[in-house]
Short mmCIF file of C-alpha atoms in Angstrom, two decimals:
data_model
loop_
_atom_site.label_atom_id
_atom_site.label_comp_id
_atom_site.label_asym_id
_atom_site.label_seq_id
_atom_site.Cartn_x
_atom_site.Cartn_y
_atom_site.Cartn_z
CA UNK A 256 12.35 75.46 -56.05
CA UNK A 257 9.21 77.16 -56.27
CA UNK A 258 5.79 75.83 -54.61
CA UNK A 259 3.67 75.21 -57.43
CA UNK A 260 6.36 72.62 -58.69
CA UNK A 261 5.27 70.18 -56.43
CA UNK A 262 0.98 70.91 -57.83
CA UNK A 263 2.23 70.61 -61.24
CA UNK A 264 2.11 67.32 -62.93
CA UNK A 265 2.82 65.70 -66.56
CA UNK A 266 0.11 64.46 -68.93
CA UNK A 267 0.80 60.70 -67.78
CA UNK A 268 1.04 61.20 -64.42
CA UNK A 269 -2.50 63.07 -64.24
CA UNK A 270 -3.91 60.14 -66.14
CA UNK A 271 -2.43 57.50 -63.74
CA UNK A 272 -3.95 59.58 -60.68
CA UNK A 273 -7.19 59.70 -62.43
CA UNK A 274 -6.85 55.41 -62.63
CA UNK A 275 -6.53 55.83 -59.21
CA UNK A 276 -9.09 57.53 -58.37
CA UNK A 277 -11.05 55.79 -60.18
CA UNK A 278 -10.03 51.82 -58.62
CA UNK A 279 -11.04 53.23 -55.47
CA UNK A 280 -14.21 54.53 -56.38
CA UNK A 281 -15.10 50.82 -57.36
CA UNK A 282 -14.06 49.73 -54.09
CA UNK A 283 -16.27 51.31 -52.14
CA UNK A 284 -19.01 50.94 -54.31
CA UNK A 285 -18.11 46.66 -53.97
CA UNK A 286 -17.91 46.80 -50.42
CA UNK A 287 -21.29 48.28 -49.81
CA UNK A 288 -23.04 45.99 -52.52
CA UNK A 289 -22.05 43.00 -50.66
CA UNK A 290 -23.71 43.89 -47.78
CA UNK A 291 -26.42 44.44 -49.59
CA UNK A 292 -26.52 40.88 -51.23
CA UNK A 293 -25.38 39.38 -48.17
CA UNK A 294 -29.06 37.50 -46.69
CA UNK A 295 -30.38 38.76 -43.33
CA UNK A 296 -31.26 34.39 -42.22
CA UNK A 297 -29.26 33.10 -39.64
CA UNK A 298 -28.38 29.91 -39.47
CA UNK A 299 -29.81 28.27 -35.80
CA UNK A 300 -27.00 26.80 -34.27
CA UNK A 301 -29.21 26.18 -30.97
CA UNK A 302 -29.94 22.09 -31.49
CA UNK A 303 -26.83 21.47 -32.08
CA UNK A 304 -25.47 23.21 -29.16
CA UNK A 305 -27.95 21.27 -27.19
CA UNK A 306 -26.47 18.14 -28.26
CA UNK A 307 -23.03 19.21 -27.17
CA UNK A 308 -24.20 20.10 -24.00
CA UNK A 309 -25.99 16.62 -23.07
CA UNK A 310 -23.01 14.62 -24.82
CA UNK A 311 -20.83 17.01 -22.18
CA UNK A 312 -23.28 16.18 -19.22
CA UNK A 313 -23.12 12.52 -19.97
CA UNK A 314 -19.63 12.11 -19.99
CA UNK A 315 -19.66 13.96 -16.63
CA UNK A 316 -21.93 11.45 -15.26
CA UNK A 317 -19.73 8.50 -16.41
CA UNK A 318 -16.42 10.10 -15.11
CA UNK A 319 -17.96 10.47 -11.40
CA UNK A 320 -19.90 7.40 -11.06
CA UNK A 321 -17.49 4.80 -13.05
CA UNK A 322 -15.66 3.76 -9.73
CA UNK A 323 -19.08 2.76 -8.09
CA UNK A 324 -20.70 1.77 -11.20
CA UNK A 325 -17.29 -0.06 -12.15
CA UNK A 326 -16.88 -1.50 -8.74
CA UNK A 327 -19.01 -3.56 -5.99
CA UNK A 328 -17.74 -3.28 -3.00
CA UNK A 329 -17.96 -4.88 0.00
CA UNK A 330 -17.86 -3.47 3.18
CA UNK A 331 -15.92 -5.39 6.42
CA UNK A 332 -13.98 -4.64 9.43
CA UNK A 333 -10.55 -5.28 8.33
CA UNK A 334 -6.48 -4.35 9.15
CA UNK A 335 -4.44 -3.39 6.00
CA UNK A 336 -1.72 -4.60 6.96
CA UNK A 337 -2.94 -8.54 7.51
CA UNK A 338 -5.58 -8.69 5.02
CA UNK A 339 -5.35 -11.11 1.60
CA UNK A 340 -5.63 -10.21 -1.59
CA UNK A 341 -9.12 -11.28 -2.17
CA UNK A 342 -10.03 -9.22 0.56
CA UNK A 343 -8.48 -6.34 -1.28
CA UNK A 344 -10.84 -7.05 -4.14
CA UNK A 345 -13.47 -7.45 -2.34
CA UNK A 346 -13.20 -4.21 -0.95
CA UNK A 347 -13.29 -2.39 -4.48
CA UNK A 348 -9.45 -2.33 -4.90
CA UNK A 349 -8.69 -3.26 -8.64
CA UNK A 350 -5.57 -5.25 -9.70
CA UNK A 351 -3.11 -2.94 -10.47
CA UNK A 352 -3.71 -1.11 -7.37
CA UNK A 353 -3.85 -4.64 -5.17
CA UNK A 354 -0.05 -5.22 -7.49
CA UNK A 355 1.06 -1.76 -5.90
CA UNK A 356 0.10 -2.40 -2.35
CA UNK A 357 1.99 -5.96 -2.57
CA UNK A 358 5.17 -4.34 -3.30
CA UNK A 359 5.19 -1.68 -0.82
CA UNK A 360 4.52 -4.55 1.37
CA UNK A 361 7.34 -6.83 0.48
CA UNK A 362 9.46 -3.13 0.84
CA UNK A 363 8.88 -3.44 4.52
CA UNK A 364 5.92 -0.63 4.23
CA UNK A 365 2.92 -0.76 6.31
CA UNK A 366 -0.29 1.47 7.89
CA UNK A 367 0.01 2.84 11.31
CA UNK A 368 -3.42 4.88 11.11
CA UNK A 369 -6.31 5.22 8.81
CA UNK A 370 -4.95 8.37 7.42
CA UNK A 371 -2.11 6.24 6.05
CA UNK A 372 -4.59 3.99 4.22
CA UNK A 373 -5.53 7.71 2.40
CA UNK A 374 -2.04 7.35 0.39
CA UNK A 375 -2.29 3.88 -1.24
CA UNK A 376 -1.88 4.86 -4.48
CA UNK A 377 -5.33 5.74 -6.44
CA UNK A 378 -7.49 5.72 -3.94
CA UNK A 379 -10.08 8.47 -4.14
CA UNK A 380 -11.25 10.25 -1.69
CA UNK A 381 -14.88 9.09 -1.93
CA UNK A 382 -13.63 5.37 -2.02
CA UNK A 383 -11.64 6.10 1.27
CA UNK A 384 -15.07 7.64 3.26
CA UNK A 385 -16.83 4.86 2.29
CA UNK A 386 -13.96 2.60 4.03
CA UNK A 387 -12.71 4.73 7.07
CA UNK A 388 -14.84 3.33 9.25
CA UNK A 389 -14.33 0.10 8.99
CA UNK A 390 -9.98 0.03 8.68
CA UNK A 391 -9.06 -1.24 12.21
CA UNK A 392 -6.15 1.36 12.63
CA UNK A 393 -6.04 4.18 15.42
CA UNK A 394 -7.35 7.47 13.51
CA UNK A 395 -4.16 9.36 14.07
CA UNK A 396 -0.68 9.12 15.11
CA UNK A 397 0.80 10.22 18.42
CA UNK A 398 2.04 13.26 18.77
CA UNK A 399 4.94 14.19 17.12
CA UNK A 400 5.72 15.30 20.90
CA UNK A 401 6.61 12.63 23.82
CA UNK A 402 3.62 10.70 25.46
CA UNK A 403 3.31 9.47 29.04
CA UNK A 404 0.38 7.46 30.79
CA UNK A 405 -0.84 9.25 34.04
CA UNK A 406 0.40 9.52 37.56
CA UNK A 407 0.87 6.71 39.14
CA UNK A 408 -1.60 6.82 41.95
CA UNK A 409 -4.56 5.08 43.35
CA UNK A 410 -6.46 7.77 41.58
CA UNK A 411 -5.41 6.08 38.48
CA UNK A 412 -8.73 4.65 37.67
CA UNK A 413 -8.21 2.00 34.36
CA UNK A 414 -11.91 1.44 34.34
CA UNK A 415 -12.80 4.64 33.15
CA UNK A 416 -12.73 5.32 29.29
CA UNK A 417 -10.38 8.35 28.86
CA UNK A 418 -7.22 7.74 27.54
CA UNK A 419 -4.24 7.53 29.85
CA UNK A 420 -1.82 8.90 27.81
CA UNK A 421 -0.15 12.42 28.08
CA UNK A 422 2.20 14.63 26.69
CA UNK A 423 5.68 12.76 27.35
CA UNK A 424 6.56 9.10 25.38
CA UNK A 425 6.20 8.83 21.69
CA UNK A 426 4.53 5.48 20.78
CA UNK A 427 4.92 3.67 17.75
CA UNK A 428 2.69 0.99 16.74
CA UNK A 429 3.64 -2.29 15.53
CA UNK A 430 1.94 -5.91 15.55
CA UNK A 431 3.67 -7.82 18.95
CA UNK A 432 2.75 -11.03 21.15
CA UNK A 433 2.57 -9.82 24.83
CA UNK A 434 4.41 -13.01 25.74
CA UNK A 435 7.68 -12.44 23.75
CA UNK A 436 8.52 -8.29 23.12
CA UNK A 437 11.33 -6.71 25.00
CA UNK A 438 11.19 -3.97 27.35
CA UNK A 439 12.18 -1.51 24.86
CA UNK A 440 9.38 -2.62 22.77
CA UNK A 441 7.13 -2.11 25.57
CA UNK A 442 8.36 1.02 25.48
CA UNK A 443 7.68 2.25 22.47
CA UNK A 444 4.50 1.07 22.36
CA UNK A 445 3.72 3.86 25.37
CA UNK A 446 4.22 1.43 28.54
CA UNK A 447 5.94 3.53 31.56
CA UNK A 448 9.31 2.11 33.38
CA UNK A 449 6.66 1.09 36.29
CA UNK A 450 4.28 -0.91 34.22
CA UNK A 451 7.09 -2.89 32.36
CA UNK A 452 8.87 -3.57 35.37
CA UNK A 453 5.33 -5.36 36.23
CA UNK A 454 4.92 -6.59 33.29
CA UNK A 455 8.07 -8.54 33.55
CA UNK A 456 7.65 -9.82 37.15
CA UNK A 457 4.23 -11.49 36.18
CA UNK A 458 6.37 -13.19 32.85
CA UNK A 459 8.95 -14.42 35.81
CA UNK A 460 6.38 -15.96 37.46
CA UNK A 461 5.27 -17.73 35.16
CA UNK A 462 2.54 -15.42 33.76
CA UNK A 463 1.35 -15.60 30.66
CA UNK A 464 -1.45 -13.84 28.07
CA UNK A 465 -3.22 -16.16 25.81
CA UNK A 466 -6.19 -13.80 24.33
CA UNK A 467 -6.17 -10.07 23.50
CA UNK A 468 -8.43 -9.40 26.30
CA UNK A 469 -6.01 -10.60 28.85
CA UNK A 470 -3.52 -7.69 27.63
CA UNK A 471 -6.65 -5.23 28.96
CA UNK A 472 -5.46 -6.61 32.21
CA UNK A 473 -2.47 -4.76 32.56
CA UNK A 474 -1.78 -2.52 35.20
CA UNK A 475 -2.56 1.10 34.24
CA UNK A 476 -3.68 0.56 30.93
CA UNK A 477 -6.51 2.98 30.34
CA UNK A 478 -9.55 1.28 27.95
CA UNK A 479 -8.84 4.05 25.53
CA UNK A 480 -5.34 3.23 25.18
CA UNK A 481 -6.09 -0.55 24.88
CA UNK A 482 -8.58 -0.36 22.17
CA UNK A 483 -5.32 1.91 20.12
CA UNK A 484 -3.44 -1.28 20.48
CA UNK A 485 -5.94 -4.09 20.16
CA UNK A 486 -5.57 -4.55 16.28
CA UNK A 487 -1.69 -4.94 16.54
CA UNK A 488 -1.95 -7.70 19.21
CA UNK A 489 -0.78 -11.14 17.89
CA UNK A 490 -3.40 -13.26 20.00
CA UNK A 491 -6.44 -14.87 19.18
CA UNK A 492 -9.52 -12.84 20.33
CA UNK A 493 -10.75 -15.84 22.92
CA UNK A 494 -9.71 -19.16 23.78
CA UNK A 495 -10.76 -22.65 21.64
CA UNK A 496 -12.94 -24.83 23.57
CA UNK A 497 -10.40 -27.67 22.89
CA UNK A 498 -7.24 -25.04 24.01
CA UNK A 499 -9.36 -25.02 27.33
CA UNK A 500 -9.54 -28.82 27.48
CA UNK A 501 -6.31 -29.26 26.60
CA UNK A 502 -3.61 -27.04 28.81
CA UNK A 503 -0.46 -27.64 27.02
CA UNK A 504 0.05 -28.35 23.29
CA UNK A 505 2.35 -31.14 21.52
CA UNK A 506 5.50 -29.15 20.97
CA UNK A 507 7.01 -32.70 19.13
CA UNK A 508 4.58 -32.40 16.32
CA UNK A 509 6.57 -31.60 13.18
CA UNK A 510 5.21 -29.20 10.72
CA UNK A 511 5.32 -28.82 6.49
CA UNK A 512 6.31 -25.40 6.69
CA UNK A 513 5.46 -25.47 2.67
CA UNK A 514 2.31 -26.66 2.83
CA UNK A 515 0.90 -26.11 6.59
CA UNK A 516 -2.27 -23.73 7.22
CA UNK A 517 -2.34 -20.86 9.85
CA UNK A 518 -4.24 -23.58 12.06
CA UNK A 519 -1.26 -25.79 11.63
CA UNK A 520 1.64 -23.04 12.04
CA UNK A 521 -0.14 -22.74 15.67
CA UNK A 522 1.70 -26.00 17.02
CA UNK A 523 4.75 -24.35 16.75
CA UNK A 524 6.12 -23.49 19.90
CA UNK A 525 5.93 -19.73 20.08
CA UNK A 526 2.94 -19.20 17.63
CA UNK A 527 -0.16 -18.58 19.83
CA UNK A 528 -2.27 -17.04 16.86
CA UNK A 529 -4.00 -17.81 13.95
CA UNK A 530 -3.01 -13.86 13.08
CA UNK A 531 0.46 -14.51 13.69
CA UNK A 532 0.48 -17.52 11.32
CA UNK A 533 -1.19 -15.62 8.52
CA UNK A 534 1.67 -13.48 8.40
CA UNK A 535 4.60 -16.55 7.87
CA UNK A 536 1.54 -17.98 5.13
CA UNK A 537 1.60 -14.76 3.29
CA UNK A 538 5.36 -14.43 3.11
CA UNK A 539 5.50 -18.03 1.97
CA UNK A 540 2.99 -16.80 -0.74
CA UNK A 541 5.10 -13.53 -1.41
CA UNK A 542 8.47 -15.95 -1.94
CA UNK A 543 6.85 -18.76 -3.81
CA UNK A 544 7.73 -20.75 -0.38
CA UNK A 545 11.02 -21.57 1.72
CA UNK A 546 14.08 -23.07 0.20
CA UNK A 547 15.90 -22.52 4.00
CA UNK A 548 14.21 -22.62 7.28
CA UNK A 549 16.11 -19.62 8.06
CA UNK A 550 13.82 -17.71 5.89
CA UNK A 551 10.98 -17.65 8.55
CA UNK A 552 13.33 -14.63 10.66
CA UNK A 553 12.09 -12.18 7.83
CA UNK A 554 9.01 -12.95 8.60
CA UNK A 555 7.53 -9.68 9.81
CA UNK A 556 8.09 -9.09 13.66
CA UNK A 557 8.70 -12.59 13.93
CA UNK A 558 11.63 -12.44 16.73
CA UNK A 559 14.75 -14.64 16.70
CA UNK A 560 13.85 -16.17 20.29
CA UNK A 561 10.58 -17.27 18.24
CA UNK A 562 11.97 -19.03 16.00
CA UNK A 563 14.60 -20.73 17.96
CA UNK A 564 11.68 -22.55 19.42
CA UNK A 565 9.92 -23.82 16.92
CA UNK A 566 13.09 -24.47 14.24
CA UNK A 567 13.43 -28.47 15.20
CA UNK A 568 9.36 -28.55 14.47
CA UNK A 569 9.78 -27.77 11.21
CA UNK A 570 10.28 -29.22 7.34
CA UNK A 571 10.90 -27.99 4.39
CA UNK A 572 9.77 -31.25 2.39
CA UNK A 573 10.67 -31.64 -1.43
CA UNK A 574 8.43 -29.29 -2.59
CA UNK A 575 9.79 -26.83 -5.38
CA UNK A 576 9.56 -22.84 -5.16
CA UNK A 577 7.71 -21.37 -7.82
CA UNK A 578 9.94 -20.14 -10.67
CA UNK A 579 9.54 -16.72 -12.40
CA UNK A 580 11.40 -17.19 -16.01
CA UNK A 581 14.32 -14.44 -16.43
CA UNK A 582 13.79 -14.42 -19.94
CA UNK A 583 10.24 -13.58 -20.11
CA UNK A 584 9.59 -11.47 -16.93
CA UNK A 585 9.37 -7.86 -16.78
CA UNK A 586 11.05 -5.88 -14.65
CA UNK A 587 7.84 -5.02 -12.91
CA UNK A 588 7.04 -8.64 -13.25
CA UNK A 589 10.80 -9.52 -10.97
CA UNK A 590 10.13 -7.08 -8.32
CA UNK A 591 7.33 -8.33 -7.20
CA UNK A 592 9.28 -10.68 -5.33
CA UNK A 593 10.78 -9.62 -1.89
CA UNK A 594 14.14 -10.20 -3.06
CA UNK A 595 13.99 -8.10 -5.70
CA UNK A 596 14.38 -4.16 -5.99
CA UNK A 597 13.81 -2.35 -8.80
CA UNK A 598 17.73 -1.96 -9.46
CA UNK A 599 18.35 -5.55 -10.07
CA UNK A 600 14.93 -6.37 -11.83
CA UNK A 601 15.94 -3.64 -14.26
CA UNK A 602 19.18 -4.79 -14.59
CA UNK A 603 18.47 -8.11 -15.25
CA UNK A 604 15.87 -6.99 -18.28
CA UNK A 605 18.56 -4.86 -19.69
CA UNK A 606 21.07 -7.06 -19.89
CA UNK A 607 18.75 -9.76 -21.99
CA UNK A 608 17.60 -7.36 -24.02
CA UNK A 609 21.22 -6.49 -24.81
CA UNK A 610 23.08 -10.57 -25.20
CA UNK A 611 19.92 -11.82 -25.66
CA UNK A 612 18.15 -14.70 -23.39
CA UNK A 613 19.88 -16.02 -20.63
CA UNK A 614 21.47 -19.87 -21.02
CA UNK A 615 21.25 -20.80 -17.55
CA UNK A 616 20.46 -18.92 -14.22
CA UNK A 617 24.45 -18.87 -13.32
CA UNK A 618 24.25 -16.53 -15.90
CA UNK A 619 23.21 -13.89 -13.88
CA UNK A 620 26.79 -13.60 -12.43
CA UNK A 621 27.94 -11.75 -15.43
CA UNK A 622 25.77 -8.62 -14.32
CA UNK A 623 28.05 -6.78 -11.83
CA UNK A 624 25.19 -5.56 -9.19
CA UNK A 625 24.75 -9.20 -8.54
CA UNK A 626 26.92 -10.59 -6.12
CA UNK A 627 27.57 -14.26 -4.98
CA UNK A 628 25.22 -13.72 -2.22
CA UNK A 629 22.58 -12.16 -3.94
CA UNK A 630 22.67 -14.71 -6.37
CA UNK A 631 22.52 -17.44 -3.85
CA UNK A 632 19.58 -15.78 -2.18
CA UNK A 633 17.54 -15.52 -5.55
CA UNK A 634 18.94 -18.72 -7.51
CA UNK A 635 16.19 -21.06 -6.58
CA UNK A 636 13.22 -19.08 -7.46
CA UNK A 637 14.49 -18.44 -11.08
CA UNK A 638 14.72 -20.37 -14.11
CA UNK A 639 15.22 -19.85 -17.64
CA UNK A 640 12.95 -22.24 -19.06
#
């Protein structure tokens, strides 16, 4: 095939190329005439951007001061662990965070240090500062290493400030009365073999500590090391005037364990704090009060010995618990209570939602995760009216 074939071209193919040409002459003549009618005034965007920039600033403001515009707090010495609910409040702890705290309580949960106060769920950083320094927990833990007090010498000098304790005995702390821990509770509260044996000869003899400031007392117990354990000690801070008059209380007095206040709980044989009866009020609070006397051993750290002392004091009366209704409550609602976990509150929803509400209480039996004794256990605080 020659060359010029591919240069020659029909009659209407030379006046479709010449269409052609002639589209795209148009086009380019278009696209510069637009910008030439487009106008050179530019639309000023800069209010409006100013407004979006104030509206941005504002919320800004809102989102870092709504917790201390939101909340007034008030500031107080206090011990997570002991304090009530209204205390919570008061501190600037809202009700769904107070609801949170209460059930890692009834879980057995508590705060050994301040830094463990940090974690409660929803507390911000800025809230916690204001509050460090007035949570009456030791600032850290002890060493994840043994700790030991010092030598055991006459250089050992209690009266000076330093703390005692070295590398050597771990020490856990947890609240105790003096008068009625064991020695391997002494122990792991730091005390060396020495000191407990001491301990335990003064007890023998009759020996006995009635205020927190008596505990200072003991043998080889640095000031530094006291003051670490001073808000877990179960005593009142200083005698009544009318516990100094009178040297012996009325162990026959019997005592509404329903209904009694913390000053009431401390005729019980065995109870030598108002502290220490808080603790039996708020469980009896937690519960929605005692059905059994035997109840009163999960009170926190309160020791069997303890309450075989004080069980002929006290009565139940006819008082009824408080009820939650199984076929309204919410799971969140059920495991509130101590008894419940979140298996069985969860369960229990399910299973209405599924056969509907729930004729009677014995009707619980039907779900298999509840046993006879379980059911026993939580019977009398439910009802399905």
């Amino acid at each position: 095939m020659n060359i010029k074939d591919y240069f020659s071209f029909t009659r209407r193919e030379k006046r479709g190329i010449v269409v052609l040409l002639l589209i795209i002459i148009i086009l380019i003549i278009a696209n510069f005439s637009v910008d030439l009618l487009k106008s050179n005034q530019q639309t000023d965007f800069s209010q409006f951007e100013n407004e979006i920039n104030e509206f941005e600033k504002s919320i800004q403001a809102d989102s870092n001061n709504s917790l201390t515009d939101n909340l007034k707090i008030e500031l107080f010495e206090f011990n997570p662990n002991t304090i009530t609910d209204e205390e919570w409040k008061k501190l600037g702890f809202v009700a769904w965070q107070i609801k949170t705290i209460n059930n890692y309580k009834a879980k057995g949960g508590g705060w050994k240090t301040k830094e463990d106060v940090k974690k409660i769920y929803g507390l911000e950083e800025s809230h916690y500062e204001q509050l460090k320094p007035f949570i009456l927990l030791p600032d850290e833990k002890a060493s994840p290493t043994e700790w030991s007090f010092g030598r055991e010498n006459k250089f050992n000098d209690t009266s000076k400030k330093e703390s005692r304790i070295k590398y050597g005995t771990k020490i856990t702390y947890f609240y105790f009365d003096p008068n009625t821990i064991s020695k391997e509770q002494w122990e792991k509260l730091g005390f060396k073999d020495w000191q407990i044996k001491a301990i335990f000869n003064y007890k023998e003899k009759g020996g006995k500590w009635k205020t927190k400031a008596d505990v200072k007392k003991i043998y080889g117990l640095a000031e530094a090391d006291y003051l670490k354990l001073e808000p877990f000690i179960l005593l009142p801070d200083a005698i009544s005037p009318s516990e100094k008059v009178t040297s012996k209380k009325d162990y026959t007095t019997k005592v509404h364990i329903n209904t009694a206040t913390a000053k009431e709980l401390t005729n019980l044989k065995g109870i030598n704090s108002e502290k220490y009866a808080e603790l039996i009020i708020k469980y009896r609070t937690e519960l929605g009060g005692f059905v059994r006397k035997e109840q009163l051993k999960e009170v926190w750290n309160l020791k069997e010995e303890t309450y075989n002392e004080f069980v002929n004091q006290i009565e139940l009366g006819n008082n009824l618990p408080q009820q939650i209704n199984i076929n309204k409550a919410s799971a969140e609602e059920l495991k509130i209570h101590p008894y419940f976990n979140w298996n069985t509150a969860n369960a229990i929803v399910k299973y209405r939602k599924s056969n509907g509400n729930f004729k009677k209480v014995e009707d619980l039996k039907k779900i298999h995760i509840i046993d006879d004794e379980t059911f026993l256990k939580i019977a009398p605080y439910l009802t399905t009216n």
